[in-house]
């Protein structure tokens, strides 16, 4: 009987594996056409100053409206887009769309927001990264002051692809740089301090565990404190509750983002929000 059970369990895992593999293959095959077919859309999630309560920026987050599978989250297709190289043309579409959208809102007299765009490894490693960003700015007419680029901690600390030089060039243009998912990698603050970074975005796992884990709250307080002494702004990701907000305010974390304020919003919902905030 034990043998039979083992067999079934094996079959069960095998069929689950096949399902996952065939979904991956299906996504991979449709990914290339998705860009031509206009299946990607951007959502926008506001970022707030926690002391004034005012929003100062938004982060563009990409979604894939798959004709058969419905909404596919970026955690599923960004890695595929990286593997296949599609992240380069997709990333180009994302940056241009985000900048044009933001410039359109500014032209309409809505409160001016800083637009943050996520960049992945393959994008950062491109030789023409700096020229490419400049082109997107020229194309949209958006002032570089209104652009922020988010790169993950693991990418920021790489000593490759001339990352340091590229970040300095982008900063010299007036663009802000933030380090995403901070605290999950193994970087030292002294290494990060050599890079032209404006903001550390503390990974939401630390914020999630504020109440339940003494360790998380101690680390969080230490990050806020060290970042302040290095003149870096700290933004808390994934703020979901009033309790978390209070904790962050108490420990002088200046910025936050999360479901407590807004989920990522469609263009229409973001526009409505901007109108509620009133003219610039
Ligand atoms: P990220 O840049 O760290 O983005 C934050 C993620 O946390 C987003 O997930 C956002 O929807 C989610 N989030 C925000 N507030 C909360 C909250 O209060 N609670 C919880 N549970 N989640 C919250 P999303 O949109 O699924 O994106 C996941 C990741 O995919 C992003 O992490 C980023 O690494 C990547 N990504 C998204 N859009 C792009 C893009 O345009 N380009 C690139 N290269 N990567 C992207
Ligand atoms: Mg991000
Ligand atoms: Mg993040
Ligand atoms: Mg994150």
mmCIF file of C-alpha atoms and ligand atoms in Angstrom:
data_model
loop_
_atom_site.group_PDB
_atom_site.id
_atom_site.type_symbol
_atom_site.label_atom_id
_atom_site.label_comp_id
_atom_site.label_asym_id
_atom_site.label_seq_id
_atom_site.Cartn_x
_atom_site.Cartn_y
_atom_site.Cartn_z
ATOM 1 C CA UNK A 1 0.000 0.000 0.000
ATOM 2 C CA UNK A 2 2.870 2.317 0.867
ATOM 3 C CA UNK A 3 4.297 1.660 -2.568
ATOM 4 C CA UNK A 4 0.988 2.540 -4.247
ATOM 5 C CA UNK A 5 0.707 5.732 -2.244
ATOM 6 C CA UNK A 6 4.232 6.680 -3.250
ATOM 7 C CA UNK A 7 3.382 6.155 -6.895
ATOM 8 C CA UNK A 8 0.299 8.360 -6.707
ATOM 9 C CA UNK A 9 2.203 11.049 -4.898
ATOM 10 C CA UNK A 10 4.826 10.930 -7.610
ATOM 11 C CA UNK A 11 2.176 11.164 -10.310
ATOM 12 C CA UNK A 12 0.594 14.039 -8.458
ATOM 13 C CA UNK A 13 3.853 15.993 -8.400
ATOM 14 C CA UNK A 14 4.593 15.049 -11.969
ATOM 15 C CA UNK A 15 1.263 16.375 -13.194
ATOM 16 C CA UNK A 16 1.715 19.573 -11.195
ATOM 17 C CA UNK A 17 5.169 19.966 -12.702
ATOM 18 C CA UNK A 18 3.818 19.449 -16.188
ATOM 19 C CA UNK A 19 1.154 22.027 -15.577
ATOM 20 C CA UNK A 20 3.704 24.583 -14.418
ATOM 21 C CA UNK A 21 6.011 23.797 -17.337
ATOM 22 C CA UNK A 22 3.279 24.031 -19.936
ATOM 23 C CA UNK A 23 2.058 27.334 -18.488
ATOM 24 C CA UNK A 24 5.606 28.630 -18.683
ATOM 25 C CA UNK A 25 5.883 27.457 -22.289
ATOM 26 C CA UNK A 26 2.574 29.014 -23.187
ATOM 27 C CA UNK A 27 3.596 32.320 -21.595
ATOM 28 C CA UNK A 28 6.967 32.225 -23.306
ATOM 29 C CA UNK A 29 5.390 31.701 -26.707
ATOM 30 C CA UNK A 30 2.822 34.453 -26.314
ATOM 31 C CA UNK A 31 5.218 36.938 -24.700
ATOM 32 C CA UNK A 32 6.852 38.038 -27.936
ATOM 33 C CA UNK A 33 3.545 38.800 -29.626
ATOM 34 C CA UNK A 34 2.146 40.472 -26.515
ATOM 35 C CA UNK A 35 4.054 43.664 -27.153
ATOM 36 C CA UNK A 36 2.840 43.953 -30.776
ATOM 37 C CA UNK A 37 -0.683 43.155 -29.626
ATOM 38 C CA UNK A 38 -0.689 45.898 -26.998
ATOM 39 C CA UNK A 39 -1.377 43.493 -24.163
ATOM 40 C CA UNK A 40 0.732 45.313 -21.570
ATOM 41 C CA UNK A 41 -0.650 48.091 -19.401
ATOM 42 C CA UNK A 42 0.860 50.227 -16.673
ATOM 43 C CA UNK A 43 -0.627 50.697 -13.217
ATOM 44 C CA UNK A 44 0.523 53.467 -10.914
ATOM 45 C CA UNK A 45 1.032 53.280 -7.162
ATOM 46 C CA UNK A 46 1.444 56.547 -5.228
ATOM 47 C CA UNK A 47 4.303 57.230 -2.802
ATOM 48 C CA UNK A 48 3.670 59.409 0.254
ATOM 49 C CA UNK A 49 5.594 61.663 2.558
ATOM 50 C CA UNK A 50 4.650 60.153 5.927
ATOM 51 C CA UNK A 51 5.047 63.370 7.876
ATOM 52 C CA UNK A 52 2.923 65.641 5.655
ATOM 53 C CA UNK A 53 0.655 62.882 4.343
ATOM 54 C CA UNK A 54 1.082 64.188 0.804
ATOM 55 C CA UNK A 55 1.864 62.087 -2.262
ATOM 56 C CA UNK A 56 4.995 63.171 -4.101
ATOM 57 C CA UNK A 57 5.370 60.446 -6.701
ATOM 58 C CA UNK A 58 4.059 57.299 -8.331
ATOM 59 C CA UNK A 59 5.650 53.989 -9.304
ATOM 60 C CA UNK A 60 4.800 52.446 -12.666
ATOM 61 C CA UNK A 61 4.014 48.719 -12.377
ATOM 62 C CA UNK A 62 3.475 46.676 -15.508
ATOM 63 C CA UNK A 63 0.595 44.200 -16.020
ATOM 64 C CA UNK A 64 0.026 41.717 -18.813
ATOM 65 C CA UNK A 65 -3.538 41.241 -19.994
ATOM 66 C CA UNK A 66 -3.212 37.811 -21.538
ATOM 67 C CA UNK A 67 -6.098 37.102 -23.966
ATOM 68 C CA UNK A 68 -6.626 33.576 -22.572
ATOM 69 C CA UNK A 69 -5.053 33.550 -19.104
ATOM 70 C CA UNK A 70 -6.234 36.948 -17.901
ATOM 71 C CA UNK A 71 -3.951 39.188 -15.841
ATOM 72 C CA UNK A 72 -0.468 37.698 -15.511
ATOM 73 C CA UNK A 73 1.563 39.270 -12.667
ATOM 74 C CA UNK A 74 5.049 40.694 -13.326
ATOM 75 C CA UNK A 75 6.587 38.173 -10.917
ATOM 76 C CA UNK A 76 5.680 35.558 -13.508
ATOM 77 C CA UNK A 77 6.607 37.266 -16.790
ATOM 78 C CA UNK A 78 9.444 39.683 -15.942
ATOM 79 C CA UNK A 79 11.837 36.754 -15.295
ATOM 80 C CA UNK A 80 10.740 35.214 -18.623
ATOM 81 C CA UNK A 81 11.193 38.537 -20.382
ATOM 82 C CA UNK A 82 14.693 38.690 -18.913
ATOM 83 C CA UNK A 83 15.554 35.161 -20.069
ATOM 84 C CA UNK A 84 14.310 35.797 -23.593
ATOM 85 C CA UNK A 85 15.698 39.332 -23.898
ATOM 86 C CA UNK A 86 12.221 40.740 -24.455
ATOM 87 C CA UNK A 87 12.698 42.928 -21.389
ATOM 88 C CA UNK A 88 14.713 45.304 -23.583
ATOM 89 C CA UNK A 89 11.890 46.281 -26.009
ATOM 90 C CA UNK A 90 9.282 45.842 -23.244
ATOM 91 C CA UNK A 91 11.328 48.037 -20.892
ATOM 92 C CA UNK A 92 11.565 50.635 -23.650
ATOM 93 C CA UNK A 93 7.793 50.651 -24.002
ATOM 94 C CA UNK A 94 7.396 50.912 -20.209
ATOM 95 C CA UNK A 95 9.782 53.858 -19.809
ATOM 96 C CA UNK A 96 8.310 55.803 -22.743
ATOM 97 C CA UNK A 97 4.726 55.128 -21.705
ATOM 98 C CA UNK A 98 5.373 56.120 -18.078
ATOM 99 C CA UNK A 99 7.177 59.335 -19.060
ATOM 100 C CA UNK A 100 4.554 60.308 -21.647
ATOM 101 C CA UNK A 101 1.733 59.623 -19.196
ATOM 102 C CA UNK A 102 3.373 61.715 -16.516
ATOM 103 C CA UNK A 103 4.059 64.588 -18.918
ATOM 104 C CA UNK A 104 0.425 64.441 -20.036
ATOM 105 C CA UNK A 105 -0.753 64.805 -16.423
ATOM 106 C CA UNK A 106 1.646 67.697 -15.887
ATOM 107 C CA UNK A 107 0.379 69.392 -19.082
ATOM 108 C CA UNK A 108 -3.183 68.991 -17.841
ATOM 109 C CA UNK A 109 -2.275 70.960 -14.729
ATOM 110 C CA UNK A 110 -2.599 68.039 -12.331
ATOM 111 C CA UNK A 111 -0.252 67.953 -9.318
ATOM 112 C CA UNK A 112 3.209 67.076 -10.646
ATOM 113 C CA UNK A 113 4.432 63.678 -9.509
ATOM 114 C CA UNK A 114 7.838 62.091 -9.762
ATOM 115 C CA UNK A 115 7.521 58.983 -11.965
ATOM 116 C CA UNK A 116 9.434 55.913 -10.780
ATOM 117 C CA UNK A 117 10.247 53.137 -13.242
ATOM 118 C CA UNK A 118 11.705 49.731 -12.340
ATOM 119 C CA UNK A 119 14.760 48.561 -14.260
ATOM 120 C CA UNK A 120 15.921 44.965 -14.394
ATOM 121 C CA UNK A 121 19.385 43.454 -14.720
ATOM 122 C CA UNK A 122 19.454 43.048 -18.487
ATOM 123 C CA UNK A 123 18.379 46.673 -18.950
ATOM 124 C CA UNK A 124 21.098 47.983 -16.635
ATOM 125 C CA UNK A 125 23.708 45.890 -18.413
ATOM 126 C CA UNK A 126 22.971 47.488 -21.818
ATOM 127 C CA UNK A 127 25.855 49.628 -23.072
ATOM 128 C CA UNK A 128 23.503 52.360 -24.250
ATOM 129 C CA UNK A 129 21.503 52.607 -20.994
ATOM 130 C CA UNK A 130 22.189 56.314 -20.456
ATOM 131 C CA UNK A 131 21.445 57.354 -24.057
ATOM 132 C CA UNK A 132 18.339 55.205 -24.010
ATOM 133 C CA UNK A 133 16.992 56.990 -20.921
ATOM 134 C CA UNK A 134 17.849 60.361 -22.468
ATOM 135 C CA UNK A 135 15.920 59.366 -25.608
ATOM 136 C CA UNK A 136 12.832 58.499 -23.596
ATOM 137 C CA UNK A 137 13.019 61.871 -21.848
ATOM 138 C CA UNK A 138 13.422 63.716 -25.155
ATOM 139 C CA UNK A 139 10.593 61.728 -26.707
ATOM 140 C CA UNK A 140 8.177 62.511 -23.874
ATOM 141 C CA UNK A 141 9.379 66.017 -23.132
ATOM 142 C CA UNK A 142 9.492 65.175 -19.422
ATOM 143 C CA UNK A 143 11.999 66.982 -17.239
ATOM 144 C CA UNK A 144 14.631 64.594 -15.761
ATOM 145 C CA UNK A 145 13.747 65.952 -12.279
ATOM 146 C CA UNK A 146 10.500 64.059 -12.589
ATOM 147 C CA UNK A 147 12.141 60.714 -13.284
ATOM 148 C CA UNK A 148 13.272 58.148 -10.738
ATOM 149 C CA UNK A 149 14.769 54.767 -11.583
ATOM 150 C CA UNK A 150 14.381 51.831 -9.196
ATOM 151 C CA UNK A 151 16.999 49.101 -9.193
ATOM 152 C CA UNK A 152 17.111 46.184 -6.792
ATOM 153 C CA UNK A 153 19.761 45.971 -4.115
ATOM 154 C CA UNK A 154 21.385 42.917 -5.722
ATOM 155 C CA UNK A 155 21.875 44.820 -8.997
ATOM 156 C CA UNK A 156 23.066 48.037 -7.370
ATOM 157 C CA UNK A 157 25.995 46.390 -5.627
ATOM 158 C CA UNK A 158 27.264 44.496 -8.699
ATOM 159 C CA UNK A 159 30.680 45.646 -9.704
ATOM 160 C CA UNK A 160 30.016 44.936 -13.376
ATOM 161 C CA UNK A 161 28.668 46.454 -16.576
ATOM 162 C CA UNK A 162 29.956 49.873 -15.541
ATOM 163 C CA UNK A 163 26.971 50.219 -13.226
ATOM 164 C CA UNK A 164 28.664 52.773 -11.045
ATOM 165 C CA UNK A 165 29.590 54.962 -14.025
ATOM 166 C CA UNK A 166 26.103 54.676 -15.516
ATOM 167 C CA UNK A 167 24.391 55.600 -12.253
ATOM 168 C CA UNK A 168 26.628 58.647 -11.901
ATOM 169 C CA UNK A 169 25.771 59.712 -15.457
ATOM 170 C CA UNK A 170 22.029 59.330 -14.801
ATOM 171 C CA UNK A 171 22.307 61.252 -11.545
ATOM 172 C CA UNK A 172 24.232 64.010 -13.316
ATOM 173 C CA UNK A 173 21.258 64.359 -15.674
ATOM 174 C CA UNK A 174 19.064 65.082 -12.634
ATOM 175 C CA UNK A 175 17.425 61.656 -12.380
ATOM 176 C CA UNK A 176 16.885 60.071 -8.920
ATOM 177 C CA UNK A 177 18.022 56.558 -8.177
ATOM 178 C CA UNK A 178 16.425 54.309 -5.591
ATOM 179 C CA UNK A 179 17.380 50.895 -4.303
ATOM 180 C CA UNK A 180 14.406 48.543 -4.349
ATOM 181 C CA UNK A 181 13.740 45.633 -1.951
ATOM 182 C CA UNK A 182 16.458 46.907 0.348
ATOM 183 C CA UNK A 183 17.434 44.583 3.189
ATOM 184 C CA UNK A 184 16.955 41.344 1.271
ATOM 185 C CA UNK A 185 20.406 41.342 -0.337
ATOM 186 C CA UNK A 186 23.782 41.283 1.289
ATOM 187 C CA UNK A 187 25.044 44.725 0.498
ATOM 188 C CA UNK A 188 26.840 46.869 2.949
ATOM 189 C CA UNK A 189 25.714 50.428 3.435
ATOM 190 C CA UNK A 190 29.296 51.543 2.907
ATOM 191 C CA UNK A 191 29.291 50.045 -0.616
ATOM 192 C CA UNK A 192 25.923 51.654 -1.347
ATOM 193 C CA UNK A 193 27.263 54.935 -0.048
ATOM 194 C CA UNK A 194 29.758 54.993 -2.942
ATOM 195 C CA UNK A 195 26.870 54.963 -5.393
ATOM 196 C CA UNK A 196 24.782 58.039 -6.249
ATOM 197 C CA UNK A 197 21.655 56.779 -4.516
ATOM 198 C CA UNK A 198 18.822 58.958 -3.227
ATOM 199 C CA UNK A 199 16.424 56.531 -1.594
ATOM 200 C CA UNK A 200 16.408 53.111 0.028
ATOM 201 C CA UNK A 201 13.103 51.316 -0.413
ATOM 202 C CA UNK A 202 12.913 48.930 2.534
ATOM 203 C CA UNK A 203 11.544 45.568 1.496
ATOM 204 C CA UNK A 204 7.990 44.983 2.587
ATOM 205 C CA UNK A 205 8.895 41.828 4.554
ATOM 206 C CA UNK A 206 10.344 44.070 7.286
ATOM 207 C CA UNK A 207 7.219 46.216 7.414
ATOM 208 C CA UNK A 208 4.929 43.168 7.388
ATOM 209 C CA UNK A 209 6.683 41.742 10.432
ATOM 210 C CA UNK A 210 6.936 44.928 12.522
ATOM 211 C CA UNK A 211 4.337 43.796 15.040
ATOM 212 C CA UNK A 212 5.181 40.089 15.149
ATOM 213 C CA UNK A 213 8.943 40.007 14.944
ATOM 214 C CA UNK A 214 11.192 41.871 17.339
ATOM 215 C CA UNK A 215 14.069 41.112 14.973
ATOM 216 C CA UNK A 216 12.364 42.784 11.989
ATOM 217 C CA UNK A 217 11.511 45.892 13.938
ATOM 218 C CA UNK A 218 15.054 46.160 15.294
ATOM 219 C CA UNK A 219 16.520 45.804 11.787
ATOM 220 C CA UNK A 220 14.022 48.323 10.450
ATOM 221 C CA UNK A 221 14.945 50.878 13.085
ATOM 222 C CA UNK A 222 18.645 50.298 12.396
ATOM 223 C CA UNK A 223 18.186 50.775 8.631
ATOM 224 C CA UNK A 224 16.247 54.009 9.154
ATOM 225 C CA UNK A 225 18.881 55.302 11.542
ATOM 226 C CA UNK A 226 21.879 54.390 9.346
ATOM 227 C CA UNK A 227 20.242 55.712 6.191
ATOM 228 C CA UNK A 228 19.612 59.043 7.891
ATOM 229 C CA UNK A 229 23.235 59.368 8.889
ATOM 230 C CA UNK A 230 24.248 58.657 5.260
ATOM 231 C CA UNK A 231 21.768 61.285 4.034
ATOM 232 C CA UNK A 232 19.608 58.758 2.229
ATOM 233 C CA UNK A 233 15.837 58.983 2.165
ATOM 234 C CA UNK A 234 14.044 55.880 3.415
ATOM 235 C CA UNK A 235 10.800 54.652 1.925
ATOM 236 C CA UNK A 236 8.845 51.784 3.496
ATOM 237 C CA UNK A 237 7.258 49.408 0.976
ATOM 238 C CA UNK A 238 4.067 47.503 1.654
ATOM 239 C CA UNK A 239 2.512 49.688 4.363
ATOM 240 C CA UNK A 240 -0.831 48.001 4.981
ATOM 241 C CA UNK A 241 -2.007 49.022 8.444
ATOM 242 C CA UNK A 242 -2.337 52.112 10.599
ATOM 243 C CA UNK A 243 -0.195 50.398 13.228
ATOM 244 C CA UNK A 244 2.659 50.046 10.731
ATOM 245 C CA UNK A 245 2.240 53.667 9.676
ATOM 246 C CA UNK A 246 2.434 54.835 13.309
ATOM 247 C CA UNK A 247 5.579 52.812 13.908
ATOM 248 C CA UNK A 248 7.244 54.272 10.805
ATOM 249 C CA UNK A 249 6.282 57.825 11.728
ATOM 250 C CA UNK A 250 7.529 57.327 15.273
ATOM 251 C CA UNK A 251 10.904 56.165 13.998
ATOM 252 C CA UNK A 252 11.108 58.975 11.432
ATOM 253 C CA UNK A 253 10.848 56.931 8.269
ATOM 254 C CA UNK A 254 10.016 59.766 5.876
ATOM 255 C CA UNK A 255 8.260 57.989 3.022
ATOM 256 C CA UNK A 256 5.875 55.105 2.435
ATOM 257 C CA UNK A 257 3.866 53.227 -0.135
ATOM 258 C CA UNK A 258 1.355 50.422 0.203
ATOM 259 C CA UNK A 259 -2.194 49.167 0.269
ATOM 260 C CA UNK A 260 -2.918 51.306 3.348
ATOM 261 C CA UNK A 261 -2.771 54.297 1.002
ATOM 262 C CA UNK A 262 -3.493 52.818 -2.439
ATOM 263 C CA UNK A 263 -3.182 49.653 -4.420
ATOM 264 C CA UNK A 264 -1.568 50.123 -7.836
ATOM 265 C CA UNK A 265 -4.151 52.150 -9.814
ATOM 266 C CA UNK A 266 -5.266 52.046 -13.437
ATOM 267 C CA UNK A 267 -4.718 55.233 -15.485
ATOM 268 C CA UNK A 268 -8.369 56.225 -14.939
ATOM 269 C CA UNK A 269 -8.222 55.669 -11.172
ATOM 270 C CA UNK A 270 -4.876 57.450 -10.907
ATOM 271 C CA UNK A 271 -6.307 60.401 -12.822
ATOM 272 C CA UNK A 272 -9.291 60.535 -10.481
ATOM 273 C CA UNK A 273 -6.913 60.518 -7.519
ATOM 274 C CA UNK A 274 -4.808 63.333 -9.005
ATOM 275 C CA UNK A 275 -7.943 65.399 -9.565
ATOM 276 C CA UNK A 276 -9.011 64.887 -5.966
ATOM 277 C CA UNK A 277 -5.597 66.147 -4.846
ATOM 278 C CA UNK A 278 -6.376 69.227 -6.867
ATOM 279 C CA UNK A 279 -4.544 71.452 -9.328
ATOM 280 C CA UNK A 280 -0.792 71.819 -8.993
HETATM 281 P P1 LIG B 1 8.595 46.097 -6.683
HETATM 282 O O1 LIG B 1 9.178 47.079 -7.627
HETATM 283 O O2 LIG B 1 9.243 45.936 -5.369
HETATM 284 O O3 LIG B 1 7.071 46.532 -6.549
HETATM 285 C C1 LIG B 1 6.312 46.401 -5.368
HETATM 286 C C2 LIG B 1 5.330 45.265 -5.469
HETATM 287 O O4 LIG B 1 4.602 45.157 -4.240
HETATM 288 C C3 LIG B 1 4.255 45.459 -6.538
HETATM 289 O O5 LIG B 1 3.899 44.169 -7.014
HETATM 290 C C4 LIG B 1 3.108 46.072 -5.752
HETATM 291 O O6 LIG B 1 1.842 45.859 -6.357
HETATM 292 C C5 LIG B 1 3.218 45.307 -4.468
HETATM 293 N N1 LIG B 1 2.666 46.046 -3.323
HETATM 294 C C6 LIG B 1 2.599 47.386 -3.164
HETATM 295 N N2 LIG B 1 2.051 47.697 -1.963
HETATM 296 C C7 LIG B 1 1.782 46.529 -1.344
HETATM 297 C C8 LIG B 1 1.201 46.198 -0.077
HETATM 298 O O7 LIG B 1 0.847 47.047 0.739
HETATM 299 N N3 LIG B 1 1.083 44.873 0.215
HETATM 300 C C9 LIG B 1 1.485 43.895 -0.655
HETATM 301 N N4 LIG B 1 1.312 42.637 -0.284
HETATM 302 N N5 LIG B 1 2.029 44.190 -1.863
HETATM 303 C C10 LIG B 1 2.179 45.482 -2.203
HETATM 304 P P2 LIG B 1 3.806 43.865 -8.567
HETATM 305 O O8 LIG B 1 3.176 45.013 -9.293
HETATM 306 O O9 LIG B 1 3.205 42.510 -8.697
HETATM 307 O O10 LIG B 1 5.329 43.825 -9.013
HETATM 308 C C11 LIG B 1 6.208 42.865 -8.532
HETATM 309 C C12 LIG B 1 7.616 43.116 -8.992
HETATM 310 O O11 LIG B 1 7.716 42.978 -10.421
HETATM 311 C C13 LIG B 1 8.095 44.534 -8.706
HETATM 312 O O12 LIG B 1 8.529 44.630 -7.367
HETATM 313 C C14 LIG B 1 9.224 44.668 -9.708
HETATM 314 O O13 LIG B 1 10.393 44.032 -9.227
HETATM 315 C C15 LIG B 1 8.687 43.883 -10.890
HETATM 316 N N6 LIG B 1 8.100 44.841 -11.840
HETATM 317 C C16 LIG B 1 6.869 45.396 -11.848
HETATM 318 N N7 LIG B 1 6.731 46.262 -12.868
HETATM 319 C C17 LIG B 1 7.928 46.275 -13.521
HETATM 320 C C18 LIG B 1 8.434 46.982 -14.671
HETATM 321 O O14 LIG B 1 7.763 47.832 -15.275
HETATM 322 N N8 LIG B 1 9.725 46.704 -15.057
HETATM 323 C C19 LIG B 1 10.513 45.810 -14.382
HETATM 324 N N9 LIG B 1 11.756 45.600 -14.811
HETATM 325 N N10 LIG B 1 10.078 45.146 -13.284
HETATM 326 C C20 LIG B 1 8.793 45.370 -12.872
HETATM 327 MG MG1 LIG B 2 9.886 48.958 -7.455
HETATM 328 MG MG1 LIG B 3 10.135 47.131 -4.145
HETATM 329 MG MG1 LIG B 4 9.540 44.447 -3.365
#
